[in-house]
Amino acid sequence: MSANTPDGPPNRFRQAMPQYAAVSPFFILFAIFGAFPVLFSIWLSLHSWDGIGQLKWVGLEQYSYLLTDPSFWKSITNTLLIWVISTVPMLLLALVIANALHNATRFRSFYRIAYFIPNITSVVAVTMVFGSIFSNNFGLLNAFLQSIGLDKIEWLSQPWGIKIAIASIVAWRWTGYNAIIFLAGLQAISSDIYEAAKVDGASSRQMFWRITVPLLRPVILFTAVTSTIGGLQIFTESQVLFGSSGAIGGPGDGGLTIVSYLYDSAFGKNQFGYGAAIGWALFILIVLFSVINWRLIGGGDDDRITSRVRRRANRKIAAEKAAADSQTAGKEHADAH
Amino acid sequence: MAVSRRKFLALGAGGAAAAAGLTGCGSRSSLGAADELSMWCWTGSVNDSLIATAEKGIPGAGKKLAMTRIGGDYKTKVLTSLAGKSLVPDIIGINDDVATYFPNADQFHDLRELGADKVEADFLPWKWKLGITPENKMLAFPMDTGPTALFYRRDIFEKAGLPTEPADVAAAAPDWDSYIQLGKKLKQAVPGSAITDNITSIFSYALAQLPKRYMTAAGQYIGDADHIRQAWDLAVRVVKEGLSANAQSGSTDANAVVTNGKLVAFIGAVWWAQLGPKNAAPKTKGLWRVTPAPGGPGNRGGSFLAITKYCKDPEAAFAFITWLESAKNQAESFLDPVLFPSTPASYTDSRLTAPDPFFGGQRIVDVFAESAKKYPGAYFSPYDTIIGNPLSNELVNVEIGSKSSDQAWKDAQHQITRELTRAGAI
């Protein structure tokens, strides 16, 4: 209306309309395919629903069942164990590989591509290959163990074997990816620092732990957080290894992860409300772990680094001062005599 | 590819329009054009040439068929479309978990109202009954079945000095007890031999022979009763006797035990012939035979067709499914994709009675037809999956040695009680 009154202020919203219209497709699509399902899943988690009939309001019953559900707790323990035994070696190995790539002088692009290939290979295909490697009776790994005189291990039947098998698929797939990210971080570190360290007589080991790792911390934080989110969502590996019908987590539910339990509840047993509740529990867990990661590895990064530097500087100044004091004291002492 | 500004805007507008189209449509409609009947099935559930005929024009219905073969997560897609209440296919294929649709029978046409009684006599009575809800509404129409029998390796039986001809084997092992004795002899003669891939196979096939399962039609839970415990104990016994290959289902081992000849006998459903030896061990062609299973006839698997309430022309849809599932056309589906007919008239069709070279020229259809005709039939409840999964999961725990049989049984019953209570079934 103000646009029609000649002496009124120009309608800023109206002026900006073309711009809003131009950016609107994303927001419209996001609202429909992103925001709506998220909000609906909250609504759904307060209901009991078999997928066809009417939604039945049950309030927080799904959540209270969740808290007393042994399978749910088992899925959390499984997921965390798989996450630890995959992520810790994976990130360490990725750091070593990145360092080697950084210092490599020949075939650098080839190595980079070679390390990245596992990540773009279909996880289903990868899992099938690993399935035949770890297979109990006729697996390659057991054939190898037996050929060197060891007993075979029932990788895909025993709870620990299952977790190691899944963790190794995860690690195989993501090590190269993280190494490439680390490499990018490494290349951002100025070579001046290394040269200065070399001049000061630092060994390569000292340079790695004293320069590379501290300066890479933001990148390490990034990989740790993404690996945590990925690790808490492990699903395809156990699903392909053990099939989707019936025992989705494998023998003894040793490979039952949170997402596979969610999938099984919603799409296997058609308890969509319960599935939604598991989804929200997973969301809370991911937030929790991201915060923990942040605190452990990067929390208040600037603060912590500067405070440490400050402490170190203060110590140095104090030491110098003490040295100078004792010197002057000595001098004064000498003078006095 | 560089996207020009005009193109970008056009794409954006198109996307927005498509999004509006998806959400704005609130009408309750079925999928497909007015002169078409839409149908969803999973891959390998129908004969392709019959469908191709119907796509040109359904015999006697004045409409054409628009068939979609859904890959992966079939049921989820069906449920999604039913939940959306719009663009629902006219006809859907349903697997042997047909009872899970019973609580939502109002989403489907009662096939009796469309005249199903007229063709009832053509079908196996127990199969016909599986598609009828406890409220006596006919929700699903029979497609194929999964009669069970004993598959065995004739050459290994000969090596072990056991009877080799189907009739003699059947006479030597009429029940599970004698079958286990036979299995022990096999193992003695040919070390490493197994009569099942894993513990759950024995349990499932023993259960598939019983006239009752986990619930009564009145809704009472009987999954803790003696008949289930006996099937359970039988499965445990086979493992304790060392006759299981311990190759859990879904693992690569499960195929490997067939390929490398460890699995020398197996009580399986008719579809196992294809999934098991023919696919996994083509080199054993001519060595396998089939004979009636110890413990009696049984059935595992088989599927159905249902007409949703959104169907634009229920009469035409019904005409189509009766045509597709006629004895003549079911016989055609046996050739490809190997679906065993639910119409006894098909069992004498020359396409089924042809000798099977993989089974040494045996007429295997005779064995399965007997099993299909004599199977007592059992009531499948909407909760059978919820009940069955804990039982088979706990059985696996017994086989891998992580629990005692009694403990596993107790844990399974505890979990079932919890799940059924939550589902409001007990």
Coordinates of N, CA and C in Angstrom, one line a residue, chain A residues 22 25 28-29 32-33 48-54 62 65 68-71 128 131-132 135-139 154 156-159 240-243 245-248 250-253 261 263-264 267-272 274, chain B residues 8-9 12-13 15-16 19-20 22-23 73 75-76 79-80 82-83 85 97 100-101 103-104 107-108 245-253 256-257 260 262 385-386 389 392-393 396-397 400-402 414-415 418-419 422-423:
Chain A
A22 N 14.1 -15.1 -6.5 CA 15.2 -15.9 -7.0 C 15.8 -16.9 -6.1
P25 N 13.4 -20.9 -4.5 CA 13.3 -22.4 -4.8 C 14.0 -23.2 -3.7
I28 N 11.9 -23.2 -0.5 CA 10.7 -24.0 -0.7 C 11.0 -25.5 -0.7
L29 N 12.0 -25.9 -1.4 CA 12.3 -27.3 -1.5 C 12.8 -27.8 -0.1
I32 N 9.9 -28.3 2.2 CA 9.1 -29.5 1.9 C 9.9 -30.8 2.2
F33 N 11.2 -30.8 1.7 CA 11.9 -32.1 1.9 C 12.9 -32.1 3.0
S48 N 1.8 -43.9 17.9 CA 2.1 -45.2 17.5 C 1.4 -45.3 16.1
W49 N 2.2 -45.8 15.1 CA 1.7 -45.9 13.8 C 2.3 -47.0 13.0
D50 N 1.5 -47.8 12.3 CA 2.0 -49.0 11.6 C 2.2 -48.6 10.1
G51 N 2.1 -47.4 9.7 CA 2.4 -47.0 8.4 C 1.2 -46.8 7.5
I52 N 0.0 -47.4 7.8 CA -1.2 -47.3 7.0 C -2.3 -46.6 7.7
G53 N -2.7 -47.2 8.9 CA -3.9 -46.7 9.6 C -3.7 -45.4 10.2
Q54 N -4.6 -45.1 11.2 CA -4.5 -43.8 11.9 C -3.4 -43.7 12.8
Q62 N 6.8 -43.8 23.8 CA 7.8 -44.4 22.9 C 9.2 -44.1 23.6
Y65 N 9.7 -46.3 26.7 CA 10.0 -47.7 26.3 C 11.4 -47.8 25.8
T68 N 14.0 -48.2 28.5 CA 14.1 -49.5 29.2 C 14.3 -50.6 28.2
D69 N 14.6 -50.3 26.9 CA 14.7 -51.3 25.9 C 16.1 -51.8 25.8
P70 N 16.4 -53.1 26.2 CA 17.7 -53.6 26.2 C 18.4 -53.5 24.8
S71 N 17.6 -53.8 23.8 CA 18.1 -53.8 22.4 C 18.6 -52.4 22.1
M128 N 30.5 -56.4 0.6 CA 30.4 -57.8 0.1 C 31.8 -58.4 0.1
G131 N 32.8 -59.1 3.4 CA 32.0 -60.3 3.9 C 32.7 -61.6 3.6
S132 N 33.3 -61.6 2.3 CA 33.9 -62.9 2.0 C 35.3 -63.0 2.6
S135 N 34.4 -64.0 6.3 CA 33.4 -65.2 6.3 C 34.0 -66.3 7.2
N136 N 33.1 -66.8 8.1 CA 33.5 -67.8 9.1 C 34.2 -69.0 8.6
N137 N 33.5 -69.7 7.7 CA 34.1 -71.0 7.3 C 35.0 -71.0 6.1
F138 N 34.7 -70.1 5.1 CA 35.5 -70.1 3.9 C 36.1 -68.7 3.6
G139 N 36.3 -67.9 4.7 CA 36.8 -66.6 4.4 C 38.3 -66.6 4.2
E154 N 35.7 -67.1 14.4 CA 34.4 -66.9 13.8 C 34.0 -65.4 13.8
L156 N 32.2 -63.5 11.9 CA 30.9 -63.0 11.7 C 29.9 -63.7 12.7
S157 N 30.3 -64.4 13.7 CA 29.4 -64.9 14.7 C 29.6 -64.3 16.1
Q158 N 30.9 -64.1 16.4 CA 31.2 -63.6 17.7 C 31.1 -62.1 17.8
P159 N 30.5 -61.6 18.9 CA 30.3 -60.2 19.1 C 31.5 -59.3 18.7
V240 N 24.4 -55.0 5.0 CA 24.9 -55.8 3.9 C 25.5 -57.1 4.4
L241 N 26.2 -57.0 5.5 CA 26.9 -58.2 6.1 C 25.8 -59.2 6.6
F242 N 24.7 -58.8 7.1 CA 23.8 -59.7 7.8 C 22.4 -59.7 7.2
G243 N 22.2 -59.0 6.1 CA 20.9 -59.1 5.5 C 19.9 -58.2 6.2
S245 N 16.6 -58.9 6.5 CA 15.4 -59.6 7.1 C 15.8 -60.3 8.4
G246 N 15.0 -60.2 9.4 CA 15.2 -61.0 10.6 C 16.4 -60.3 11.4
A247 N 17.5 -61.1 11.6 CA 18.5 -60.6 12.4 C 19.4 -59.6 11.8
I248 N 18.9 -58.3 11.9 CA 19.6 -57.2 11.2 C 21.0 -57.0 11.8
G250 N 23.0 -59.2 13.0 CA 23.9 -60.4 13.0 C 23.7 -61.3 14.2
P251 N 24.4 -62.4 14.3 CA 24.3 -63.3 15.4 C 24.5 -62.6 16.7
G252 N 23.6 -62.8 17.7 CA 23.7 -62.2 19.0 C 23.6 -60.7 18.9
D253 N 23.1 -60.1 17.8 CA 23.0 -58.7 17.7 C 24.3 -58.0 17.9
Y261 N 19.0 -50.4 14.1 CA 17.9 -50.7 15.0 C 16.7 -49.8 14.6
Y263 N 16.2 -48.6 11.6 CA 15.7 -49.1 10.3 C 14.8 -50.3 10.6
D264 N 15.3 -51.2 11.4 CA 14.5 -52.4 11.7 C 13.2 -52.1 12.4
F267 N 11.1 -49.9 9.5 CA 10.7 -50.6 8.2 C 10.7 -52.1 8.3
G268 N 11.3 -52.7 9.3 CA 11.2 -54.1 9.5 C 9.9 -54.5 10.2
K269 N 9.7 -53.8 11.3 CA 8.5 -54.1 12.2 C 7.4 -53.1 12.0
N270 N 7.6 -52.1 11.1 CA 6.5 -51.1 10.8 C 6.1 -50.4 12.1
Q271 N 7.0 -50.1 13.0 CA 6.7 -49.3 14.1 C 7.3 -47.9 13.9
F272 N 6.6 -47.1 13.1 CA 7.2 -45.9 12.7 C 7.4 -44.9 13.8
Y274 N 8.1 -45.5 16.9 CA 9.3 -45.9 17.7 C 10.5 -45.6 16.9
Chain B
F8 N 18.6 -21.1 -15.3 CA 18.6 -21.2 -13.8 C 17.2 -20.9 -13.3
L9 N 16.7 -19.8 -13.7 CA 15.4 -19.4 -13.3 C 14.3 -20.4 -13.7
G12 N 14.6 -23.3 -11.5 CA 14.0 -23.0 -10.2 C 12.5 -23.0 -10.2
A13 N 11.9 -22.4 -11.2 CA 10.5 -22.3 -11.3 C 9.9 -23.7 -11.5
G15 N 11.2 -26.5 -10.5 CA 11.3 -27.2 -9.2 C 10.2 -26.8 -8.2
A16 N 10.0 -25.5 -8.2 CA 8.9 -25.0 -7.2 C 7.6 -25.5 -7.7
A19 N 7.3 -29.1 -6.7 CA 7.1 -29.2 -5.3 C 5.6 -28.9 -4.9
A20 N 5.1 -27.8 -5.5 CA 3.7 -27.4 -5.3 C 2.8 -28.5 -5.7
L22 N 3.4 -31.7 -5.8 CA 3.4 -32.8 -4.9 C 2.6 -32.6 -3.6
T23 N 2.7 -31.4 -3.1 CA 2.0 -31.1 -1.8 C 0.6 -30.7 -2.0
D73 N 13.3 -52.5 -0.8 CA 12.3 -51.9 0.1 C 10.9 -51.8 -0.4
K75 N 8.0 -53.1 0.5 CA 6.9 -52.8 1.4 C 6.9 -51.4 1.9
T76 N 8.1 -50.8 2.1 CA 8.2 -49.4 2.6 C 7.5 -48.5 1.5
L79 N 3.7 -48.9 1.7 CA 3.2 -48.3 2.8 C 3.2 -46.8 2.7
T80 N 4.3 -46.2 2.1 CA 4.4 -44.8 1.9 C 3.3 -44.3 1.0
L82 N 0.4 -45.8 0.4 CA -0.9 -45.9 1.1 C -1.1 -44.8 2.2
A83 N 0.0 -44.5 2.8 CA -0.1 -43.4 3.9 C -0.4 -42.1 3.2
K85 N -2.2 -41.6 0.7 CA -3.7 -41.6 0.3 C -3.9 -41.0 -1.1
D97 N 3.9 -62.1 4.3 CA 3.5 -61.3 5.5 C 2.2 -60.7 5.3
T100 N 0.1 -58.9 8.1 CA 0.4 -57.6 8.7 C -0.5 -56.5 8.1
Y101 N -1.2 -56.8 6.9 CA -2.1 -55.8 6.4 C -3.5 -56.0 7.0
P103 N -4.9 -55.6 10.0 CA -5.5 -54.5 10.8 C -5.9 -53.3 9.9
N104 N -5.4 -53.2 8.7 CA -5.8 -52.1 7.8 C -6.6 -52.6 6.6
Q107 N -8.3 -50.6 3.8 CA -7.6 -50.0 2.7 C -7.8 -50.8 1.4
F108 N -8.4 -51.9 1.5 CA -8.5 -52.8 0.3 C -9.9 -53.2 0.1
A245 N 25.8 -76.8 9.3 CA 27.0 -76.3 8.8 C 27.4 -74.9 9.4
N246 N 26.5 -74.4 10.3 CA 26.8 -73.2 11.0 C 27.1 -72.0 10.0
A247 N 26.4 -72.0 9.0 CA 26.5 -70.9 8.0 C 25.2 -70.0 8.1
Q248 N 25.4 -68.9 8.8 CA 24.2 -68.1 9.1 C 23.6 -67.5 7.9
S249 N 22.2 -67.4 7.9 CA 21.6 -67.0 6.7 C 22.0 -65.5 6.4
G250 N 22.1 -65.3 5.1 CA 22.5 -63.9 4.7 C 24.0 -63.8 4.5
S251 N 24.8 -64.7 5.1 CA 26.2 -64.6 5.0 C 26.7 -65.3 3.7
T252 N 27.9 -65.0 3.3 CA 28.4 -65.7 2.1 C 28.6 -67.2 2.3
D253 N 28.8 -67.5 3.6 CA 28.9 -69.0 3.9 C 27.7 -69.8 3.5
A256 N 28.2 -70.8 0.2 CA 29.4 -71.5 0.1 C 29.2 -73.0 0.5
V257 N 28.4 -73.3 1.5 CA 28.2 -74.6 1.9 C 27.5 -75.5 0.8
N260 N 30.4 -75.8 -2.1 CA 31.5 -76.8 -1.9 C 31.0 -78.2 -1.4
K262 N 29.3 -79.2 1.1 CA 29.1 -79.5 2.5 C 27.7 -79.9 2.9
T385 N 5.9 -61.7 12.5 CA 7.3 -61.2 12.3 C 7.9 -60.8 13.6
I386 N 7.1 -60.0 14.4 CA 7.6 -59.6 15.7 C 7.9 -60.8 16.6
N389 N 11.2 -63.1 14.9 CA 12.5 -62.6 14.9 C 13.3 -62.9 16.2
S392 N 14.3 -66.6 16.3 CA 15.4 -67.1 15.4 C 16.7 -66.4 15.9
N393 N 16.6 -65.1 16.3 CA 17.8 -64.5 16.8 C 18.4 -65.2 18.0
V396 N 20.2 -68.5 17.0 CA 21.5 -68.3 16.5 C 22.5 -68.2 17.7
N397 N 22.0 -67.5 18.8 CA 22.9 -67.4 20.0 C 23.2 -68.8 20.5
I400 N 25.9 -70.4 18.0 CA 27.3 -69.9 18.1 C 27.8 -70.1 19.5
G401 N 27.0 -70.7 20.4 CA 27.5 -71.1 21.7 C 27.6 -70.0 22.7
S402 N 26.8 -68.9 22.5 CA 26.9 -67.8 23.5 C 25.8 -67.9 24.5
H414 N 10.8 -63.4 26.8 CA 10.7 -62.2 27.5 C 10.5 -61.0 26.5
Q415 N 11.4 -61.1 25.5 CA 11.3 -60.0 24.5 C 10.0 -60.0 23.7
R418 N 7.3 -58.4 25.8 CA 7.5 -56.9 25.7 C 6.9 -56.3 24.4
E419 N 7.4 -56.9 23.3 CA 7.0 -56.4 22.0 C 5.5 -56.5 21.8
R422 N 3.6 -53.9 23.8 CA 3.6 -52.6 23.2 C 2.8 -52.5 22.0
A423 N 2.8 -53.6 21.2 CA 1.9 -53.5 20.0 C 0.5 -53.6 20.3

